[in-house]
Coordinates of C-alpha atoms in Angstrom, one line a residue:
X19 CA 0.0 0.0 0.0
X20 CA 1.2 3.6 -1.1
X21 CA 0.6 5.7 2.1
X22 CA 1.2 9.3 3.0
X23 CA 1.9 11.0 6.6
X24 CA 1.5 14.7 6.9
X25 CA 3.7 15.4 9.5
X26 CA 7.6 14.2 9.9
X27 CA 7.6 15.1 13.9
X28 CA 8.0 12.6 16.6
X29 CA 4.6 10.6 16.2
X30 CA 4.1 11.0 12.3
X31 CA 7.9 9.6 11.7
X32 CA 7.3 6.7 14.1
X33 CA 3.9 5.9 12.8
X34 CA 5.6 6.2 9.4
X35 CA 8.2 3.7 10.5
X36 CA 5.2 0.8 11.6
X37 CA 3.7 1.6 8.1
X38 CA 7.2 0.7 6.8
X39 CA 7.5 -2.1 8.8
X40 CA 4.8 -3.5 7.9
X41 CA 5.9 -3.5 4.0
X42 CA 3.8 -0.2 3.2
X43 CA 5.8 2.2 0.8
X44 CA 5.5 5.6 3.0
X45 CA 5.9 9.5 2.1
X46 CA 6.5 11.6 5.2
X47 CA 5.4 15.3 4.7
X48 CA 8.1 17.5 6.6
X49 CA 7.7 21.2 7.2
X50 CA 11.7 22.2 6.7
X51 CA 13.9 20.8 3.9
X52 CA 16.8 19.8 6.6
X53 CA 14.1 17.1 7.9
X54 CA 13.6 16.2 4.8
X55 CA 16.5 15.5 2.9
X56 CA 18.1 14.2 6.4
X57 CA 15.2 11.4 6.2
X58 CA 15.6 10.6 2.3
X59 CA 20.0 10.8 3.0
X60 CA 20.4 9.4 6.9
X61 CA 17.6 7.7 7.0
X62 CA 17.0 8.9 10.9
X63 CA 15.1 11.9 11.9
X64 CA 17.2 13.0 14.8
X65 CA 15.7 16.1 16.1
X66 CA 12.5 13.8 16.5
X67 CA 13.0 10.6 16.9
X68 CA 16.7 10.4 17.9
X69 CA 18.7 7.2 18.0
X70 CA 16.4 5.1 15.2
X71 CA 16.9 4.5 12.4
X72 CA 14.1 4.6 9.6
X73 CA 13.3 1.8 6.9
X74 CA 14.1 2.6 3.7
X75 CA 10.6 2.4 2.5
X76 CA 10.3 6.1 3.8
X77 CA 11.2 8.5 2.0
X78 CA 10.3 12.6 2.8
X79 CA 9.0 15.9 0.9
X80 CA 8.4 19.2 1.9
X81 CA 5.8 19.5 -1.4
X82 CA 2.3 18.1 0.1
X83 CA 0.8 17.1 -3.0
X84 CA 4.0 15.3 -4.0
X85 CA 3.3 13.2 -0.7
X86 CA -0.2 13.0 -1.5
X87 CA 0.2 11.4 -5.1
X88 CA -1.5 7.8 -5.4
X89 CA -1.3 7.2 -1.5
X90 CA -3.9 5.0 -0.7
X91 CA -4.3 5.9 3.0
X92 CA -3.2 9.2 4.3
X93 CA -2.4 9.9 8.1
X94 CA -2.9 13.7 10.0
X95 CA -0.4 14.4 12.8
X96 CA 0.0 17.5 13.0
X97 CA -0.9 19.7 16.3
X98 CA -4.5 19.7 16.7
X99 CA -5.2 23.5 16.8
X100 CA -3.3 24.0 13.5
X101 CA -5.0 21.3 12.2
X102 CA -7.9 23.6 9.9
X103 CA -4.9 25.7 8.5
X104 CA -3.2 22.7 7.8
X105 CA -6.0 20.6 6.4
X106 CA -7.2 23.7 3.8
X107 CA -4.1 24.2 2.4
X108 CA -3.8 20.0 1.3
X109 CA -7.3 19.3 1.0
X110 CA -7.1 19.9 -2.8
X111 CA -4.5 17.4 -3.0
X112 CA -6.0 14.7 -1.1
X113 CA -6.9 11.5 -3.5
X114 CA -11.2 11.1 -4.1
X115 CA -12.0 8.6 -1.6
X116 CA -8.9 7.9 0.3
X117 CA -9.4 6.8 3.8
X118 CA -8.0 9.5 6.3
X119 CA -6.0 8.4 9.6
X120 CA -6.2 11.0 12.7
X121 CA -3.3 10.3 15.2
X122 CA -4.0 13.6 16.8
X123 CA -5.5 14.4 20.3
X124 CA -7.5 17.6 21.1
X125 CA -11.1 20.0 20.8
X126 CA -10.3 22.7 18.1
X127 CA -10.9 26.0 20.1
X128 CA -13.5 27.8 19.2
X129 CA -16.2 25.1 18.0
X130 CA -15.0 22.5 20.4
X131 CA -14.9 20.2 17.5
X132 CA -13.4 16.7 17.8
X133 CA -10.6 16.1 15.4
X134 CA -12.5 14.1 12.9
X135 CA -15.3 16.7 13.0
X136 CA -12.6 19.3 11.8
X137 CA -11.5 16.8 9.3
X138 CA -14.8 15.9 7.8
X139 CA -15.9 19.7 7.5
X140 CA -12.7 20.8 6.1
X141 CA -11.9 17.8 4.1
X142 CA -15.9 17.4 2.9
X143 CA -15.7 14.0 3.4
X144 CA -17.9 11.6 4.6
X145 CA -17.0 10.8 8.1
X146 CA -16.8 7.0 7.4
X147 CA -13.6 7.4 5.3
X148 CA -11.9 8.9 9.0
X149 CA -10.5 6.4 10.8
X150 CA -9.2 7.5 14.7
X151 CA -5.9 5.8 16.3
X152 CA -5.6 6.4 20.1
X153 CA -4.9 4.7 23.0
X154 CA -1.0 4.6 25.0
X155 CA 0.9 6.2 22.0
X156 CA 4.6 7.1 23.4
X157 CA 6.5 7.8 20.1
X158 CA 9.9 7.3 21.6
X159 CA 9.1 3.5 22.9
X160 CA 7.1 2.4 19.6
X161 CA 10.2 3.9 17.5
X162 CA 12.0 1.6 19.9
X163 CA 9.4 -1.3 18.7
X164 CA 8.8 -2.1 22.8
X165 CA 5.2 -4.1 22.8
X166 CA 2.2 -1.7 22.8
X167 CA -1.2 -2.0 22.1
X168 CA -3.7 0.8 20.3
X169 CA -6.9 1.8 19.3
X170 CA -8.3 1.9 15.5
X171 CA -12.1 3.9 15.7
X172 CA -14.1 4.0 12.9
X173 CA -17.6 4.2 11.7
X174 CA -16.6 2.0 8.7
X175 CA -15.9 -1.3 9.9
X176 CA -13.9 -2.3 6.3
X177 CA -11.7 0.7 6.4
X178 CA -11.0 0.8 10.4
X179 CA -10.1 -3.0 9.4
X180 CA -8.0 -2.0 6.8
X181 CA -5.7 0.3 9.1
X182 CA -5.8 -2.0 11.6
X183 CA -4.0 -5.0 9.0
X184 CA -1.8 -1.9 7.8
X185 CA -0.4 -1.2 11.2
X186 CA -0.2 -4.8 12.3
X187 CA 3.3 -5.6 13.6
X188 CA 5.4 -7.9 16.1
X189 CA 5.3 -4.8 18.2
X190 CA 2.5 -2.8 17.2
X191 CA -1.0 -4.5 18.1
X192 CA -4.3 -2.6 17.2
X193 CA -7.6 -2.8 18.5
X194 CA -11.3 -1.8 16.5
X195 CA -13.6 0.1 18.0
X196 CA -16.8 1.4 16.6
X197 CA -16.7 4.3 19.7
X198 CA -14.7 7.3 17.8
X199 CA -16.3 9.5 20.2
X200 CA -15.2 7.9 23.0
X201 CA -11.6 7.4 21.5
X202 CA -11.4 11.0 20.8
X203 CA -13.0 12.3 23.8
X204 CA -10.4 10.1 26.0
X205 CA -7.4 11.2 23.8
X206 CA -8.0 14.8 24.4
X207 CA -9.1 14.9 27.7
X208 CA -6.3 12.5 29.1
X209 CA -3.8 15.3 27.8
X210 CA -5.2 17.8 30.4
X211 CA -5.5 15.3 33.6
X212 CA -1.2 14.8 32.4
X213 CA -1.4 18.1 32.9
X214 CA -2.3 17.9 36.1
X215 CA -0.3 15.0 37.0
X216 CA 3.0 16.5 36.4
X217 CA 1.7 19.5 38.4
X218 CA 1.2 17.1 41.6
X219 CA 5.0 15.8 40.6
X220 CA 6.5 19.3 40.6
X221 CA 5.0 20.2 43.8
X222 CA 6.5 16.9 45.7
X223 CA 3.2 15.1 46.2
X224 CA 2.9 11.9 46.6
X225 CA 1.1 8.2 45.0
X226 CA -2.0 8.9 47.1
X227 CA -2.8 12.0 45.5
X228 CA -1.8 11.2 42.1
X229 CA -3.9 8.1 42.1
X230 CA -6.6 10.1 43.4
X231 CA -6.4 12.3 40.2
X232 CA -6.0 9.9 37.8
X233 CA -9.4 8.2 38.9
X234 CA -11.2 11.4 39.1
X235 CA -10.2 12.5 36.2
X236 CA -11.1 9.7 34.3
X237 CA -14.5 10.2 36.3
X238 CA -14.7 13.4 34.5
X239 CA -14.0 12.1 31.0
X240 CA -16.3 9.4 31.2
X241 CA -18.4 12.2 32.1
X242 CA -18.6 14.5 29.3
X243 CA -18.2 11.6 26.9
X244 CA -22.0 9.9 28.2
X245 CA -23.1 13.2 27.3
X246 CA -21.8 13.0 24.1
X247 CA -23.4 9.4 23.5
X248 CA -19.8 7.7 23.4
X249 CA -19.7 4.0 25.2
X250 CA -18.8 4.6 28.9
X251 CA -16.7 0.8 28.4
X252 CA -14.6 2.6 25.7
X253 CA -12.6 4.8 28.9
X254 CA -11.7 1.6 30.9
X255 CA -10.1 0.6 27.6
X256 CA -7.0 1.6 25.9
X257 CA -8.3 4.9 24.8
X258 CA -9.4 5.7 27.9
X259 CA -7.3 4.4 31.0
X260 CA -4.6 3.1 29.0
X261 CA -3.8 6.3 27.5
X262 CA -4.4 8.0 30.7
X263 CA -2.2 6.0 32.5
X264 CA 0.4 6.3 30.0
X265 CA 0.4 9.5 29.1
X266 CA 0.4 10.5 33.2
X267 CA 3.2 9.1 34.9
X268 CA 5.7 9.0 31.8
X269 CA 8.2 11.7 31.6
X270 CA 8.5 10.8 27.8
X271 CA 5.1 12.6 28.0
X272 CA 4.7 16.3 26.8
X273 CA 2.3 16.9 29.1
X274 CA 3.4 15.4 32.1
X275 CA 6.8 17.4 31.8
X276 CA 5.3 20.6 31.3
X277 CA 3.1 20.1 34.1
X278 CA 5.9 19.1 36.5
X279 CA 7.6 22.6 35.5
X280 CA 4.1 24.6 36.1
X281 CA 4.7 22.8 39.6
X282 CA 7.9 23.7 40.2
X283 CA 6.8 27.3 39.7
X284 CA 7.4 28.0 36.1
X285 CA 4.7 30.2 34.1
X286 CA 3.1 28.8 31.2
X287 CA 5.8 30.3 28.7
X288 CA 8.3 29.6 30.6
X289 CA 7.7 26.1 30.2
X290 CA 7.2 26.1 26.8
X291 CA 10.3 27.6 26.2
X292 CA 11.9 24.8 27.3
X293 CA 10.3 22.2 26.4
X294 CA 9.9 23.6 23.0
X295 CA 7.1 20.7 21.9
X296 CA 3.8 21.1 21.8
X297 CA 1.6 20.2 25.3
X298 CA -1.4 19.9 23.5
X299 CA -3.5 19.8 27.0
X300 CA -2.6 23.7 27.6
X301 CA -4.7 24.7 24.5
X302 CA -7.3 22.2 24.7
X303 CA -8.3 22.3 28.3
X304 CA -9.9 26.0 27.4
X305 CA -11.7 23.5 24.9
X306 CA -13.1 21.4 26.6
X307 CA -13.7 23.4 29.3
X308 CA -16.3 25.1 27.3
X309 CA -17.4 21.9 25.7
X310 CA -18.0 21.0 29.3
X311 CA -19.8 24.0 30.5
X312 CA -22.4 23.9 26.9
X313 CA -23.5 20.8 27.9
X314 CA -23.5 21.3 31.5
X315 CA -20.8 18.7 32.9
X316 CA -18.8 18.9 35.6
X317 CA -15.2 18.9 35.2
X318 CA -13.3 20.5 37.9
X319 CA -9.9 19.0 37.5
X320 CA -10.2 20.7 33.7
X321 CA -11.5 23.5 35.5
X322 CA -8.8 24.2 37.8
X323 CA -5.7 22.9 35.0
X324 CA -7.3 26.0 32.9
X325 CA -7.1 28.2 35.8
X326 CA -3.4 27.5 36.5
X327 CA -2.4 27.3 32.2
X328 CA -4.5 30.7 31.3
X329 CA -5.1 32.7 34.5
X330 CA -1.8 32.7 36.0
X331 CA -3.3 30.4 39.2
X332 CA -0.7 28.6 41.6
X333 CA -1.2 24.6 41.1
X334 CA -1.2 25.3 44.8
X335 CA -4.7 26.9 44.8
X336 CA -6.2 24.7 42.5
X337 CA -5.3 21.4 44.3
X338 CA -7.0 23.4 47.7
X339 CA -9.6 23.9 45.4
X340 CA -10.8 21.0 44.5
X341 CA -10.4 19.4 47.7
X342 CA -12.3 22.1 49.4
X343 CA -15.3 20.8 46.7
X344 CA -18.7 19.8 48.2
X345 CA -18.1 16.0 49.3
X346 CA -20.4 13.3 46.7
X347 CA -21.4 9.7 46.3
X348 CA -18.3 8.1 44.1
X349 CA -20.8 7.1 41.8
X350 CA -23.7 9.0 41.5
X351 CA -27.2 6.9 40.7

């Protein structure tokens, strides 16, 4: 299969590199021509996926529609909130009928769209040719080919089992699920709770705490995602706890170490100059914040992550805050 990967950072070249591994021809789309020719010469991508080396069924292009010529499946990774600039520009390009992969994780600010809303409005395509992967997705440990499992989510059984043979590897096991809601909702929202986590490790708490927030928080998702009509079994799954989890306690995680410097202290750019990768959960939890609040759920972890990200609070104050909250049944009838 001739396949195409609009974006040659750390997950697009390491999905690229399971598409090559599994014997699928594989154009990565990089921004700058350094990546590029660095791919197509080295065959590594060091300044995103240092240390591995790439199969020599890659190959890289900064031209779009060059990468977009006869590919027969076509992946998005780029950063969700640039993903309507993005997706204009290349829509053109993109071959009639070609099934569309979403790797990425977030609510488009603004109309608190789900990524394969935006893609399906901006594509005008038919929402059964998107197909969502999701679930623990560490780029540096798949690149590594350490066992993992994932999610493939799609309304169109034969294409979401299409990516899921494509994607097949010794390393690399996928999943179907009909739930893209779910999927998406749990990939999203897990980014802000990471957020949170590495807040709680900055300040110097402890397993107690962190626990606490990782099953409240996954309270919360579960949440907003029953509103939406998603499959409350989907978030005790790999897109849901599994990604949590993952994505959490592992410093390989963007948004676990830019939490942990908001917890040392930092400010929001502070962190981000040094981390210098995108934390998607500092954009989307104004998101889904709002998402939250137009359909009337209750998310005060989200809440109080938004506080700290966008209205200067100390992670102090919001972890008082939320324990100061009005005591509730677990589980609500």
């Amino acid at each position: 299969m001739r396949t195409a990967v609009l974006s040659a950072g750390s997950w697009g070249t390491t999905f690229a590199k399971v598409l090559a591994d599994n014997g699928h021809r594989t154009t990565l789309h990089a921004r700058r021509e350094q990546i590029a020719r660095e791919i197509n010469e080295e065959h590594t991508n060091s300044e995103y996926v240092p240390g591995t080396t790439l199969p020599a069924l890659i190959t890289a292009t900064t031209d779009h529609a060059e990468a977009l010529d006869g590919a027969e499946l076509v992946v998005l990774s780029v950063p969700s909130q640039s993903l309507r600039e993005n997706l204009t520009r290349w829509r053109a390009a993109l071959p009639p009928g070609v099934t569309l992969v979403s790797l990425m994780k977030g609510i488009e600010l603004g109309t608190t769209l789900r990524m394969s809303e935006v893609i399906a409005e901006v594509a005008g395509v038919d929402p059964g040719q998107i197909v969502v992967v999701s679930g623990p997705n560490l780029a540096p440990e798949i690149a590594n080919r350490q066992p993992t499992a994932t999610v493939v989510a799609g309304i169109d059984t034969a294409r979401t089992a299409a990516v899921q043979d494509a994607i097949s590897t010794d390393y690399f096991r996928p999943y179907t699920n009909t739930d893209v809601v779910g999927c998406e909702l749990g990939g999203a929202v897990k980014n802000v709770i990471a957020l949170a986590y590495g807040m709680l490790t900055g300040m110097g708490l402890g397993d107690n705490t962190k626990a606490t927030l990782i099953t409240r928080g996954l309270a919360e998702t579960t949440r907003l995602g029953a509103k939406l009509g998603a499959d409350p079994l989907t978030f005790s799954g790999l897109a849901g706890l599994g990604d949590l989890v993952a994505t959490c306690v592992s410093p390989l995680s963007r948004n676990h170490t830019f939490g942990v410097r908001l917890g040392r202290g930092e400010t929001v750019a502070e962190a981000q100059a040094a981390t210098k990768q995108t934390a998607e959960g500092v954009k989307s939890c104004r998101s889904v914040r709002d998402l939250a609040h137009a359909l009337g759920v209750e998310m005060p972890i989200t809440e109080q992550v938004e506080r700290v990200c966008h209205e200067g609070l100390d992670p102090r104050k919001g972890v008082a805050a939320l324990m100061a909250r009005e005591t509730k049944p677990e589980m609500p009838k």
